[in-house]
Structures are given as structure tokens and as C-alpha cells.
Amino acid sequence: MSLNRREFIKVMAVAGMSPWTPRLGWAQEPTARQNRALVCLFLRGGADAVNLLAPYADPLYRQLRPTLALPEPGVAGGVLPLDSQLGLPPTLEPLLPLYRSGDLALVSLCGLGNDSRSHFDRQRWMEAGGDGIPVPGDGWLARALAQTDLPTPVAAVGFGGRLPFALSGASAVAIRDLDRFGLPAKHMSALTQLYEGGNLVSQAGQQTLAALNFIGNASLPPQGSDYPDSSLGRDLAQTARLIKSGIGLRAFCLDSGGWDTHANQAATLAARLDDLARSLAAFHADLGAQMTNTCVVVMSEFGRRVAENASGGTDHGHGGVMLVLGGGVQGGKIYGDRPDLSDLYGPGDLPVTTDYRSVLAEAVTVTLGVSDLKTVFPGFQPQVLGLF
């Protein structure tokens, strides 16, 4: 679907949003827009926003986290200040140049407003693009992709053993290992004969075979950067290869596990953040100029309790942080409200003052050219953030 600037302003008006002026998009032709891709990375387990974007200047920070608070800026292992209030942990240092160059933005106090502390419920609701029950029957990204021009039999890829719910209803495939994707020629030939008919089963089989052929026949460039030897590093490397192949995939879903840090958080979280930062930095370097057409959105189902617990960890909380990388984002900024540790939510959590769907709404509008946000996020009116 092509969308010129005038049409975009109409879309935002229908959605109840004031139009902002993206830095990219309106000067490009529809064919160029079809080359853009959205990468959605879900941090499973509830990533700790208080560490990810540390409120180091708040006097309550060290009182509530006597062993988990990061040292002051300028001290070995200390916070990397982004401004006079908030900073990154040293494990995210590989992302600091991307923030300073304007290619990375963070959204503070962001997430799902529902009070549930259930991993399963909140992940399902966010992947459906909702805020609780009733849960939409398909994924938010599938509904967004339904509004795009799709010249290919496959629109999206989910890395892992199964498709994430965000892609439920989309023309998408799940891939574990790109180099082993597909079937031997003799099996493809046999299945092609088996599904020659015109009934619904045969049509579904033909679509599956077309998807296998589409990905399997792509000319994939070699891995082009120094990724960590981790699941996330490998999945981002495979994502970059598919984007650089130019076959026209529009969306990718990736998972990173191990963010549920109830105990021994200092060591566990440092390892997770180190992997996240080095994987994203390698992806950015690998794509180079193509990052202009590639937007990465990072989210988690909730943040964590501000005060540390007796096990050296943190419990399930509420407000989190989202990251937006590349794709023309106006980075080098922290969007959303600033945390005030004297004014917490519920049992001692960061509040949610920016709904996660506002971030996704701007990402799918600019990256995928989505024109009907009410279909993608039913019953939700996005807040204008001006990320792009």
C-alpha cells in the first residue's frame, strides 16, 4: 500500500492523532517503501527498566536498591549518563554511539497498562495488540501486514520453533536455521504432485510450498559482522542476511529469553544486557546504510519492582522501557515521562504513562505504510510521540 504525505495526515486524523513530520518516507517512492522492514524483538520475562535506564540521580535509587544500584557516573562500572537524570548500564555501552549519533531512541515508563503480573497473559495481550480481555483473535503485526503491498508469497519470518502470536494470521514462516531451511528436492517434487488439486487442503499445501521455495531459493549473503555466539546474535545475523538478500520480507519477530530476574539479578541481567547490546550493535553495523530502511523495536511484557528483594533480585513490576533503533528514528532522545521514585505505582512499581501501542503505531505507519491503525489496534487511540 502506498501512502503519500497528504494521505498519511488523513490517517492520523482518523486515528485521533496530530500528524508529525517524519524525516523519511515522503520523499521516497512506493517501491522504496516496500524495501523497508520492521524487526520486533521481545525480551521474555520482564526486563528491568530501572537498570536498563537507570534513574541514577534520584536519591531513592540507592536506598531502594542497596546492592543492585549501579555506581555513580565516572566510577568504574558506573552509569553511562544520557542526561542529568537517566543513564545506561555499562553493559549497554555498545549502544551508546548509536544513541549519540541519533539512531537509537528510548521510551521511558512504557508498556501495557493492565495490572496483571502474569508473563503468559501480558505477552499474549501485547502480541495481540490489545490491553487484556477480550483478546483479538490474530496478531497485531499480521493485521498491519495485511495493509501492505505484498509482491511475495511470504511477508514475515519468526525465528524459533513456532510463529509468535504477533504473526498469527500473516503469510509468515518460522525458521530455526536459515542454512537448513527447506526440503530436499525429491520431497518438494512429491509434495508438489500431492497438492496439485484445487481444494482448500491443496491450496494450503501449495501456499506452504511456495513459501519454502521463496525463502529456499533466495541468494543469501554471508554473515557480515561480529555477532555474539548466542541465540539472539544468531537470529539477528540471519535477519540481516534475509534483509540484505532483497527478497522483500517486511517483518521479523525475534525472542530473547532469560529476563525474569527474581534472584541474583546483578550477574544474570548483566549477561542479558551485554548480549542485547552487542547483538544490536552488530546488526546495525552489518546492515550499514540499509538501517535507514530497517526499524528495530525492543519491548518486554513488564518492568520490575523498584525495590530489590531478599534474593538479590527484583519481582514483577509494571512500567518498562522500549528501544527503537534505525528506520529514520529521531534518536538521541528519551521519550515519555521521567520516573519519580517517590511516586510509584501499586506495590512499588514504575507506572506506565505511555502505552506500548503508541510506539508500535508510529513504527508500522512509517515502516510498513499502514493506513488504518484502528484495525491494527482495535479500540485504542495512539498517543503522538514523534519518534520519526
CSV table of C-alpha atoms in Angstrom, one decimal, residues 39-44 46-49 51-53 88-98 104-106 225-237 254-259 267-285 291 296-300 320-325:
chain,number,residue,atom,x,y,z
A,39,VAL,CA,12.1,-6.1,13.3
A,40,CYS,CA,10.3,-6.8,16.6
A,41,LEU,CA,12.4,-8.1,19.5
A,42,PHE,CA,10.6,-9.3,22.6
A,43,LEU,CA,12.5,-9.6,25.8
A,44,ARG,CA,10.7,-12.5,27.5
A,46,GLY,CA,10.1,-8.8,32.2
A,47,ALA,CA,13.2,-6.7,31.6
A,48,ASP,CA,14.2,-4.5,34.5
A,49,ALA,CA,13.6,-0.9,33.4
A,51,ASN,CA,18.6,-1.0,35.4
A,52,LEU,CA,18.1,-0.6,31.6
A,53,LEU,CA,17.5,3.2,32.0
A,88,LEU,CA,22.6,3.3,30.6
A,89,PRO,CA,24.3,0.5,32.5
A,90,PRO,CA,27.9,-0.1,31.4
A,91,THR,CA,26.8,-3.4,29.8
A,92,LEU,CA,24.9,-1.4,27.2
A,93,GLU,CA,28.0,0.7,26.2
A,94,PRO,CA,28.0,-0.8,22.6
A,95,LEU,CA,24.7,1.1,22.1
A,96,LEU,CA,25.9,4.4,23.4
A,97,PRO,CA,27.4,5.5,20.0
A,98,LEU,CA,24.1,4.7,18.3
A,104,LEU,CA,18.6,5.0,18.9
A,105,ALA,CA,15.7,6.3,21.0
A,106,LEU,CA,14.4,5.1,24.3
A,225,SER,CA,29.5,-8.7,11.2
A,226,ASP,CA,30.9,-9.9,14.5
A,227,TYR,CA,27.7,-11.1,16.3
A,228,PRO,CA,27.8,-12.7,19.7
A,229,ASP,CA,27.7,-16.5,19.7
A,230,SER,CA,24.2,-16.5,21.3
A,231,SER,CA,20.7,-17.3,20.2
A,232,LEU,CA,19.9,-13.6,19.8
A,233,GLY,CA,23.1,-12.9,17.9
A,234,ARG,CA,22.5,-15.8,15.5
A,235,ASP,CA,18.9,-14.7,14.9
A,236,LEU,CA,19.8,-11.1,14.2
A,237,ALA,CA,22.6,-12.3,11.9
A,254,LEU,CA,12.7,-12.4,17.4
A,255,ASP,CA,12.7,-13.5,21.1
A,256,SER,CA,15.3,-13.1,23.8
A,257,GLY,CA,14.7,-15.2,27.0
A,258,GLY,CA,16.0,-15.1,30.5
A,259,TRP,CA,14.9,-11.6,31.6
A,267,ALA,CA,25.1,-11.2,37.2
A,268,THR,CA,22.1,-12.6,35.3
A,269,LEU,CA,21.0,-9.2,34.0
A,270,ALA,CA,24.5,-8.0,33.1
A,271,ALA,CA,24.9,-11.1,30.8
A,272,ARG,CA,21.5,-10.5,29.2
A,273,LEU,CA,22.2,-6.8,28.6
A,274,ASP,CA,25.7,-7.5,27.3
A,275,ASP,CA,24.2,-9.9,24.7
A,276,LEU,CA,21.4,-7.5,23.8
A,277,ALA,CA,23.8,-4.6,23.3
A,278,ARG,CA,26.5,-6.5,21.3
A,279,SER,CA,23.8,-8.2,19.2
A,280,LEU,CA,22.0,-5.0,18.2
A,281,ALA,CA,25.3,-3.1,17.6
A,282,ALA,CA,26.5,-5.9,15.3
A,283,PHE,CA,23.2,-5.9,13.5
A,284,HIS,CA,23.4,-2.1,13.0
A,285,ALA,CA,27.0,-2.4,11.7
A,291,MET,CA,19.5,0.5,8.6
A,296,VAL,CA,14.1,-2.4,15.3
A,297,VAL,CA,11.6,-2.2,18.2
A,298,VAL,CA,12.5,-3.8,21.5
A,299,MET,CA,9.9,-4.5,24.2
A,300,SER,CA,9.1,-6.6,27.2
A,320,GLY,CA,9.1,-0.7,31.3
A,321,VAL,CA,11.4,0.8,28.6
A,322,MET,CA,11.1,0.3,24.9
A,323,LEU,CA,14.0,0.8,22.4
A,324,VAL,CA,13.7,2.0,18.8
A,325,LEU,CA,16.7,1.6,16.6
